[in-house]
Amino acid sequence: RVLMRGRLADPQYGGVDEPVSASLQAEWFEDSSIMPAPSQVVSATTWPSAAENAVGMSYPLVFGSTPASGAGATSMSRAYLVNTTAEYILIAGHRVLATTVNISVEGDLATGTVITSTDALGHVVSLVDLTGLPLTYDDTDDFMVSWTGGAMAGDDGEVLTGAGDVLAYLLRLSSVPVDTGRVQAAKAYLNRFRLAGCVLEGVSPFEFIGSNLAPILPMSMVLGPYGLFPVPWRFDAPRRDAVEHIDRESDPTIDRDGPVQYETSIKDIVNEFKLRWALRLRTGSTRGASVLTGTRNEDNPDEAESVYCHQSQARYGVRAMDVETTMVYDAATAGLVLAWWARAKSLPTRTITYVVGYDRAWLERGDPVAITDPELHMDQQMALVEQITYREDGTIRLRLRII
């Protein structure tokens, strides 16, 4: 029977009568996969007639879509001239939903028809035939693509854009063990955030998630008995969504374990948020900038105010942060990101710990619950299950984060 599984590390040995010692390291967070795959690259083998500046480039992996107008209407991915004879550019290393895409090169813009084909190794790719398009270019130019029709398809056949769907797709590409059931359960909440972007260089899926998705999504990647899964933090959960009522007034078996604790340092407080989004790939600059603060500047249409920011600024003064993301191309998602940041970061975190019976063992981290505690003057105060400890005396210790 396998009791532990991992990589042997730090071995030590001595003489014939001395024991060998070593450590066993878990590999849960070590992702050995690479996307796009190492074979999905423009080379003399895959595209013998490719332009010189395209050789060595990975096939773009593209998801989401760009709007037809507004700040997000910009180039989202690159394309490579892979056939200088037939004038084909490669726009994605997979099938796409769009039938046409907008191609820009050196100030010229044209709409091209998407062709599904394969490279010399049999990889499915999406191409555009430049023949006849009103574009002026040569073999050294950079081609940019905007995707109003949508790029990769998700499991439902629609554009892969919901953050939960994108996360599930990336985890499938990784080599880390994944708790598929819990990933599916988290998708509904995370799919409110609509993502769009591309992968142009080889990177592990788990590293991409940590660098690009985790900073803008209200979730934590945690380890369970069946693998990794996301815990959504529903800072906006209303009372009707509480899955359990921790009611000390009516249930004498519930004990509070210690006082209410403030766990956020003042230096971690942020109460003015700026998110720069809609990355324009050609210039490396962003076209969209949304701001959430305590008092809105009425002359700035991209600025909004939050009661959480207002209360925080009254106590601590203005404490700002400025973040750029490559994953957002619509204003609604930018607003959702700012909203959960304000709830999570503007005011100090309060936690309460209760000891309950095993009849509540079904609770999960991230679950929204309501607290009624007359000693603390709380009546159905909303909180999130932050930590669960199963104790030998048949009770469970719940640490709840007040929201």
Short mmCIF file of C-alpha atoms in Angstrom, two decimals:
data_model
loop_
_atom_site.label_atom_id
_atom_site.label_comp_id
_atom_site.label_asym_id
_atom_site.label_seq_id
_atom_site.Cartn_x
_atom_site.Cartn_y
_atom_site.Cartn_z
CA ARG A 1 0.00 0.00 0.00
CA VAL A 2 1.36 3.43 -0.98
CA LEU A 3 1.52 5.70 2.08
CA MET A 4 3.44 8.63 0.63
CA ARG A 5 4.48 9.70 -2.83
CA GLY A 6 7.07 12.30 -3.78
CA ARG A 7 10.62 13.00 -4.84
CA LEU A 8 13.58 11.75 -2.80
CA ALA A 9 15.68 14.73 -1.70
CA ASP A 10 18.71 15.49 0.46
CA PRO A 11 20.00 11.92 0.84
CA GLN A 12 22.75 11.30 3.40
CA TYR A 13 24.85 8.21 3.97
CA GLY A 14 27.93 7.12 5.88
CA GLY A 15 29.65 3.84 6.65
CA VAL A 16 28.25 0.36 6.30
CA ASP A 17 26.66 0.46 9.76
CA GLU A 18 25.24 3.96 9.45
CA PRO A 19 21.65 4.45 8.32
CA VAL A 20 20.72 6.22 5.13
CA SER A 21 18.47 9.26 5.61
CA ALA A 22 16.54 11.32 3.10
CA SER A 23 13.54 13.59 2.73
CA LEU A 24 10.46 12.99 0.64
CA GLN A 25 9.23 16.16 -1.09
CA ALA A 26 5.73 16.51 -2.44
CA GLU A 27 5.47 17.59 -6.08
CA TRP A 28 1.95 18.99 -5.99
CA PHE A 29 3.00 22.44 -7.17
CA GLU A 30 5.70 21.37 -9.64
CA ASP A 31 4.31 21.66 -13.15
CA SER A 32 6.52 20.04 -15.77
CA SER A 33 4.18 20.77 -18.68
CA ILE A 34 4.81 23.53 -21.20
CA MET A 35 2.29 25.42 -23.31
CA PRO A 36 2.33 25.79 -26.23
CA ALA A 37 3.91 22.35 -26.69
CA PRO A 38 7.62 22.40 -27.65
CA SER A 39 6.74 20.96 -31.07
CA GLN A 40 4.30 23.82 -31.76
CA VAL A 41 6.92 26.18 -33.09
CA VAL A 42 7.66 27.72 -36.48
CA SER A 43 10.67 25.91 -37.89
CA ALA A 44 12.15 24.66 -41.15
CA THR A 45 10.33 21.39 -40.46
CA THR A 46 6.85 22.71 -39.68
CA TRP A 47 6.89 25.64 -42.16
CA PRO A 48 9.71 25.42 -44.76
CA SER A 49 8.70 28.73 -46.39
CA ALA A 50 8.34 30.80 -43.21
CA ALA A 51 9.68 34.33 -42.97
CA GLU A 52 12.98 34.57 -41.15
CA ASN A 53 11.58 36.59 -38.24
CA ALA A 54 8.85 33.96 -37.69
CA VAL A 55 11.28 31.06 -37.25
CA GLY A 56 11.55 29.98 -33.61
CA MET A 57 8.22 31.53 -32.59
CA SER A 58 5.70 29.42 -30.67
CA TYR A 59 2.20 29.04 -32.06
CA PRO A 60 -0.08 31.54 -30.28
CA LEU A 61 -2.56 30.05 -27.81
CA VAL A 62 -5.47 32.49 -27.80
CA PHE A 63 -8.66 32.60 -25.72
CA GLY A 64 -11.47 35.09 -25.24
CA SER A 65 -12.49 37.88 -27.60
CA THR A 66 -12.09 41.60 -28.04
CA PRO A 67 -15.04 44.01 -28.28
CA ALA A 68 -15.87 45.74 -31.55
CA SER A 69 -15.59 49.19 -29.95
CA GLY A 70 -14.30 50.90 -26.84
CA ALA A 71 -10.96 50.62 -25.07
CA GLY A 72 -10.81 46.86 -25.55
CA ALA A 73 -11.04 47.05 -29.33
CA THR A 74 -7.37 46.50 -29.98
CA SER A 75 -4.87 43.87 -31.06
CA MET A 76 -4.70 40.98 -28.62
CA SER A 77 -2.25 38.51 -30.20
CA ARG A 78 0.50 38.19 -32.77
CA ALA A 79 0.55 36.35 -36.09
CA TYR A 80 3.50 34.97 -38.04
CA LEU A 81 4.15 34.82 -41.77
CA VAL A 82 4.66 31.06 -42.16
CA ASN A 83 4.34 30.81 -45.93
CA THR A 84 5.96 33.61 -47.91
CA THR A 85 4.93 31.98 -51.19
CA ALA A 86 1.23 31.56 -50.53
CA GLU A 87 1.16 34.53 -48.11
CA TYR A 88 -0.32 32.68 -45.12
CA ILE A 89 -0.02 33.98 -41.58
CA LEU A 90 -0.50 31.70 -38.58
CA ILE A 91 -2.87 33.30 -36.05
CA ALA A 92 -3.36 30.42 -33.57
CA GLY A 93 -2.03 26.96 -32.84
CA HIS A 94 -5.53 25.52 -32.56
CA ARG A 95 -9.04 25.78 -34.04
CA VAL A 96 -10.89 29.04 -33.41
CA LEU A 97 -14.53 30.08 -33.49
CA ALA A 98 -13.99 33.27 -35.45
CA THR A 99 -14.60 33.07 -39.18
CA THR A 100 -12.82 36.39 -39.72
CA VAL A 101 -10.26 38.39 -37.76
CA ASN A 102 -8.85 41.89 -38.04
CA ILE A 103 -5.20 41.99 -39.13
CA SER A 104 -3.05 45.07 -38.60
CA VAL A 105 0.46 45.65 -39.90
CA GLU A 106 2.41 48.92 -39.96
CA GLY A 107 -0.72 51.05 -39.66
CA ASP A 108 -2.78 49.12 -42.23
CA LEU A 109 -5.91 47.24 -41.14
CA ALA A 110 -7.85 44.55 -42.99
CA THR A 111 -10.29 41.75 -42.27
CA GLY A 112 -9.13 38.27 -43.23
CA THR A 113 -10.94 34.95 -43.48
CA VAL A 114 -9.83 32.23 -41.07
CA ILE A 115 -8.65 28.91 -42.53
CA THR A 116 -8.26 25.76 -40.43
CA SER A 117 -5.28 23.70 -41.54
CA THR A 118 -2.36 21.63 -40.21
CA ASP A 119 1.39 22.10 -40.16
CA ALA A 120 3.90 19.58 -41.48
CA LEU A 121 3.75 17.65 -38.19
CA GLY A 122 -0.03 17.41 -38.18
CA HIS A 123 -0.75 20.10 -35.57
CA VAL A 124 -4.07 21.84 -36.14
CA VAL A 125 -3.58 25.56 -36.76
CA SER A 126 -5.60 28.59 -37.82
CA LEU A 127 -4.33 30.65 -40.75
CA VAL A 128 -5.31 33.73 -42.74
CA ASP A 129 -4.56 34.11 -46.45
CA LEU A 130 -3.23 37.64 -47.03
CA THR A 131 -3.63 37.42 -50.81
CA GLY A 132 -5.75 40.31 -52.02
CA LEU A 133 -5.99 42.07 -48.65
CA PRO A 134 -5.25 45.82 -48.66
CA LEU A 135 -2.09 45.47 -46.58
CA THR A 136 1.41 46.69 -47.31
CA TYR A 137 4.07 44.54 -45.66
CA ASP A 138 7.31 42.65 -46.12
CA ASP A 139 8.88 39.60 -44.50
CA THR A 140 10.19 41.58 -41.51
CA ASP A 141 6.90 43.18 -40.42
CA ASP A 142 4.93 42.27 -37.28
CA PHE A 143 1.30 41.18 -37.69
CA MET A 144 -1.26 41.82 -34.95
CA VAL A 145 -4.71 40.25 -34.55
CA SER A 146 -7.94 41.37 -32.85
CA TRP A 147 -10.64 38.80 -32.16
CA THR A 148 -14.18 40.15 -32.25
CA GLY A 149 -15.48 36.73 -33.30
CA GLY A 150 -13.79 34.83 -30.48
CA ALA A 151 -10.74 32.59 -30.38
CA MET A 152 -10.61 29.16 -28.72
CA ALA A 153 -13.83 27.27 -28.01
CA GLY A 154 -14.64 25.97 -24.53
CA ASP A 155 -16.26 22.69 -23.55
CA ASP A 156 -19.70 24.12 -24.30
CA GLY A 157 -18.73 25.11 -27.84
CA GLU A 158 -18.83 28.81 -27.00
CA VAL A 159 -15.90 31.22 -26.73
CA LEU A 160 -13.53 30.22 -23.93
CA THR A 161 -13.70 33.41 -21.86
CA GLY A 162 -15.17 32.77 -18.39
CA ALA A 163 -12.37 32.79 -15.80
CA GLY A 164 -13.55 29.47 -14.36
CA ASP A 165 -13.53 27.85 -17.80
CA VAL A 166 -10.10 29.30 -18.62
CA LEU A 167 -8.74 28.09 -15.28
CA ALA A 168 -10.12 24.57 -15.85
CA TYR A 169 -8.60 24.47 -19.34
CA LEU A 170 -5.17 25.55 -18.10
CA LEU A 171 -5.21 23.03 -15.26
CA ARG A 172 -5.99 20.26 -17.76
CA LEU A 173 -2.84 21.23 -19.68
CA SER A 174 -0.71 21.06 -16.53
CA SER A 175 0.99 18.03 -15.01
CA VAL A 176 -0.10 18.81 -11.44
CA PRO A 177 -2.82 16.61 -9.89
CA VAL A 178 -6.17 18.38 -10.05
CA ASP A 179 -9.42 17.85 -8.14
CA THR A 180 -11.64 18.09 -11.21
CA GLY A 181 -14.91 18.02 -9.28
CA ARG A 182 -14.03 20.99 -7.13
CA VAL A 183 -12.72 22.88 -10.14
CA GLN A 184 -16.09 22.39 -11.81
CA ALA A 185 -17.89 23.57 -8.67
CA ALA A 186 -15.89 26.81 -8.61
CA LYS A 187 -16.49 27.65 -12.26
CA ALA A 188 -19.94 29.20 -11.89
CA TYR A 189 -18.75 32.00 -9.58
CA LEU A 190 -15.46 32.64 -11.38
CA ASN A 191 -17.12 32.74 -14.81
CA ARG A 192 -18.52 36.19 -13.96
CA PHE A 193 -15.03 37.43 -14.83
CA ARG A 194 -14.50 37.42 -18.60
CA LEU A 195 -10.89 36.93 -19.60
CA ALA A 196 -9.09 37.29 -22.92
CA GLY A 197 -5.45 36.94 -23.79
CA CYS A 198 -2.77 34.86 -25.42
CA VAL A 199 0.28 32.77 -24.67
CA LEU A 200 3.15 33.53 -27.04
CA GLU A 201 6.09 31.85 -25.29
CA GLY A 202 6.57 28.51 -23.59
CA VAL A 203 5.40 28.61 -19.98
CA SER A 204 4.01 26.07 -17.54
CA PRO A 205 0.23 26.32 -17.15
CA PHE A 206 0.46 26.52 -13.36
CA GLU A 207 3.01 29.34 -13.56
CA PHE A 208 0.75 31.19 -16.01
CA ILE A 209 -2.18 30.84 -13.60
CA GLY A 210 -0.12 32.21 -10.72
CA SER A 211 1.23 35.16 -12.69
CA ASN A 212 -1.83 36.19 -14.71
CA LEU A 213 -5.07 34.84 -13.21
CA ALA A 214 -4.47 34.69 -9.46
CA PRO A 215 -3.75 38.44 -8.97
CA ILE A 216 -7.10 39.52 -10.47
CA LEU A 217 -9.44 36.74 -9.32
CA PRO A 218 -10.93 36.28 -5.81
CA MET A 219 -9.58 32.78 -5.31
CA SER A 220 -6.79 30.74 -3.75
CA MET A 221 -5.29 27.58 -5.20
CA VAL A 222 -5.21 25.00 -2.42
CA LEU A 223 -4.31 21.34 -2.03
CA GLY A 224 -6.87 18.68 -1.20
CA PRO A 225 -6.73 14.89 -0.97
CA TYR A 226 -7.46 14.55 -4.69
CA GLY A 227 -5.27 17.37 -5.97
CA LEU A 228 -5.25 21.12 -6.47
CA PHE A 229 -8.41 23.18 -6.77
CA PRO A 230 -9.50 26.83 -6.50
CA VAL A 231 -11.31 28.23 -3.48
CA PRO A 232 -13.46 31.21 -4.58
CA TRP A 233 -13.68 33.96 -1.97
CA ARG A 234 -17.17 35.44 -2.27
CA PHE A 235 -16.60 38.77 -0.56
CA ASP A 236 -19.91 39.98 -2.00
CA ALA A 237 -22.02 37.05 -0.75
CA PRO A 238 -25.47 38.24 0.46
CA ARG A 239 -27.34 36.64 3.37
CA ARG A 240 -29.52 34.56 1.07
CA ASP A 241 -26.39 32.73 -0.14
CA ALA A 242 -25.30 31.60 3.32
CA VAL A 243 -24.96 27.81 3.32
CA GLU A 244 -25.07 27.57 7.13
CA HIS A 245 -26.11 29.62 10.14
CA ILE A 246 -23.65 29.62 13.05
CA ASP A 247 -26.22 30.62 15.69
CA ARG A 248 -24.93 30.71 19.28
CA GLU A 249 -28.28 32.03 20.45
CA SER A 250 -30.19 28.85 19.56
CA ASP A 251 -27.42 26.21 19.53
CA PRO A 252 -25.66 25.74 22.90
CA THR A 253 -23.16 23.27 21.38
CA ILE A 254 -21.39 26.10 19.53
CA ASP A 255 -18.48 27.64 21.44
CA ARG A 256 -16.52 30.72 20.51
CA ASP A 257 -12.79 30.01 20.71
CA GLY A 258 -11.18 33.33 21.61
CA PRO A 259 -11.93 36.96 20.77
CA VAL A 260 -12.47 38.67 17.43
CA GLN A 261 -9.06 39.26 15.87
CA TYR A 262 -7.86 41.95 13.46
CA GLU A 263 -5.33 40.29 11.18
CA THR A 264 -4.46 42.94 8.57
CA SER A 265 -1.47 45.19 9.11
CA ILE A 266 -2.01 48.86 8.38
CA LYS A 267 0.76 48.72 5.78
CA ASP A 268 -1.35 46.21 3.82
CA ILE A 269 -4.39 48.50 3.63
CA VAL A 270 -5.19 49.78 0.11
CA ASN A 271 -8.12 52.10 -0.56
CA GLU A 272 -7.57 53.52 -4.04
CA PHE A 273 -7.26 51.04 -6.89
CA LYS A 274 -6.23 51.54 -10.48
CA LEU A 275 -6.40 48.70 -12.98
CA ARG A 276 -4.85 49.22 -16.39
CA TRP A 277 -6.32 46.81 -18.92
CA ALA A 278 -6.75 46.20 -22.68
CA LEU A 279 -3.08 45.68 -23.47
CA ARG A 280 -2.20 46.82 -26.97
CA LEU A 281 0.33 44.23 -28.04
CA ARG A 282 2.02 46.36 -30.70
CA THR A 283 2.99 49.18 -28.34
CA GLY A 284 2.97 47.36 -24.99
CA SER A 285 0.69 50.04 -23.54
CA THR A 286 -2.85 49.68 -22.18
CA ARG A 287 -5.88 51.44 -23.63
CA GLY A 288 -8.17 51.04 -20.62
CA ALA A 289 -7.71 52.36 -17.08
CA SER A 290 -10.37 51.98 -14.37
CA VAL A 291 -10.11 53.58 -10.94
CA LEU A 292 -12.04 52.85 -7.73
CA THR A 293 -11.59 55.34 -4.89
CA GLY A 294 -13.35 56.95 -1.95
CA THR A 295 -14.54 60.13 -3.67
CA ARG A 296 -15.11 60.08 -7.42
CA ASN A 297 -13.71 62.72 -9.73
CA GLU A 298 -16.78 63.62 -11.79
CA ASP A 299 -14.58 64.81 -14.66
CA ASN A 300 -13.13 61.30 -15.07
CA PRO A 301 -15.63 58.82 -16.57
CA ASP A 302 -13.29 55.92 -15.79
CA GLU A 303 -13.36 56.63 -12.05
CA ALA A 304 -15.92 55.23 -9.59
CA GLU A 305 -16.32 55.42 -5.84
CA SER A 306 -16.76 52.74 -3.19
CA VAL A 307 -18.12 53.03 0.35
CA TYR A 308 -15.35 50.68 1.50
CA CYS A 309 -12.68 52.95 -0.01
CA HIS A 310 -14.42 56.01 1.45
CA GLN A 311 -14.45 54.58 4.99
CA SER A 312 -10.84 53.45 4.68
CA GLN A 313 -9.59 56.78 3.38
CA ALA A 314 -11.32 58.57 6.25
CA ARG A 315 -9.35 56.41 8.71
CA TYR A 316 -6.00 55.86 7.04
CA GLY A 317 -5.70 58.46 4.28
CA VAL A 318 -5.28 57.57 0.62
CA ARG A 319 -3.25 54.39 0.08
CA ALA A 320 -3.10 53.56 -3.62
CA MET A 321 -2.07 50.68 -5.83
CA ASP A 322 -1.67 50.51 -9.62
CA VAL A 323 -1.85 47.15 -11.41
CA GLU A 324 -1.60 46.20 -15.08
CA THR A 325 -3.25 43.06 -16.41
CA THR A 326 -2.93 41.33 -19.77
CA MET A 327 -6.08 39.25 -19.24
CA VAL A 328 -8.90 41.83 -19.31
CA TYR A 329 -10.36 43.53 -22.38
CA ASP A 330 -13.80 44.69 -21.17
CA ALA A 331 -14.79 47.38 -18.69
CA ALA A 332 -17.32 45.20 -16.83
CA THR A 333 -14.68 42.68 -15.79
CA ALA A 334 -12.31 45.48 -14.81
CA GLY A 335 -15.07 46.80 -12.53
CA LEU A 336 -15.56 43.36 -10.94
CA VAL A 337 -11.85 43.10 -10.19
CA LEU A 338 -11.81 46.53 -8.55
CA ALA A 339 -14.95 45.72 -6.54
CA TRP A 340 -13.53 42.59 -4.88
CA TRP A 341 -10.21 44.32 -4.26
CA ALA A 342 -12.05 47.08 -2.40
CA ARG A 343 -13.92 44.60 -0.21
CA ALA A 344 -10.83 42.52 0.51
CA LYS A 345 -8.12 45.17 0.94
CA SER A 346 -9.69 48.46 2.07
CA LEU A 347 -10.39 47.62 5.71
CA PRO A 348 -8.65 45.41 8.30
CA THR A 349 -9.63 41.74 8.23
CA ARG A 350 -11.61 40.44 11.22
CA THR A 351 -11.70 36.74 12.04
CA ILE A 352 -13.64 34.71 14.61
CA THR A 353 -13.06 31.09 15.58
CA TYR A 354 -15.87 28.76 16.66
CA VAL A 355 -15.87 25.15 17.80
CA VAL A 356 -18.78 23.15 16.37
CA GLY A 357 -19.83 19.53 16.12
CA TYR A 358 -19.06 17.05 13.34
CA ASP A 359 -22.55 17.59 11.99
CA ARG A 360 -21.00 20.58 10.20
CA ALA A 361 -18.14 18.57 8.70
CA TRP A 362 -19.60 19.14 5.24
CA LEU A 363 -18.54 22.80 5.27
CA GLU A 364 -15.76 23.75 2.83
CA ARG A 365 -13.20 26.55 2.76
CA GLY A 366 -14.71 29.59 1.07
CA ASP A 367 -18.30 28.73 2.01
CA PRO A 368 -20.37 31.81 2.95
CA VAL A 369 -22.03 31.45 6.37
CA ALA A 370 -24.10 33.68 8.64
CA ILE A 371 -23.10 34.32 12.28
CA THR A 372 -25.49 35.15 15.10
CA ASP A 373 -23.65 35.83 18.35
CA PRO A 374 -25.42 37.95 21.00
CA GLU A 375 -22.17 38.49 22.94
CA LEU A 376 -20.68 40.18 19.88
CA HIS A 377 -23.95 41.89 18.89
CA MET A 378 -23.97 40.02 15.57
CA ASP A 379 -27.21 39.07 13.88
CA GLN A 380 -26.69 37.00 10.71
CA GLN A 381 -23.36 38.67 10.02
CA MET A 382 -21.91 37.24 6.80
CA ALA A 383 -18.54 35.52 6.90
CA LEU A 384 -16.43 33.12 4.84
CA VAL A 385 -15.02 29.82 6.11
CA GLU A 386 -11.28 30.49 6.04
CA GLN A 387 -9.88 27.46 7.86
CA ILE A 388 -11.22 24.10 9.09
CA THR A 389 -9.47 21.98 11.74
CA TYR A 390 -10.77 18.52 12.62
CA ARG A 391 -10.01 17.73 16.26
CA GLU A 392 -9.60 14.41 18.06
CA ASP A 393 -12.39 15.20 20.56
CA GLY A 394 -15.04 14.98 17.84
CA THR A 395 -15.36 18.71 17.24
CA ILE A 396 -14.40 21.03 14.38
CA ARG A 397 -12.64 24.36 14.72
CA LEU A 398 -13.87 26.93 12.17
CA ARG A 399 -12.03 30.16 11.50
CA LEU A 400 -14.40 32.59 9.85
CA ARG A 401 -13.51 35.78 8.03
CA ILE A 402 -16.12 38.53 8.44
CA ILE A 403 -17.12 40.23 5.19
#
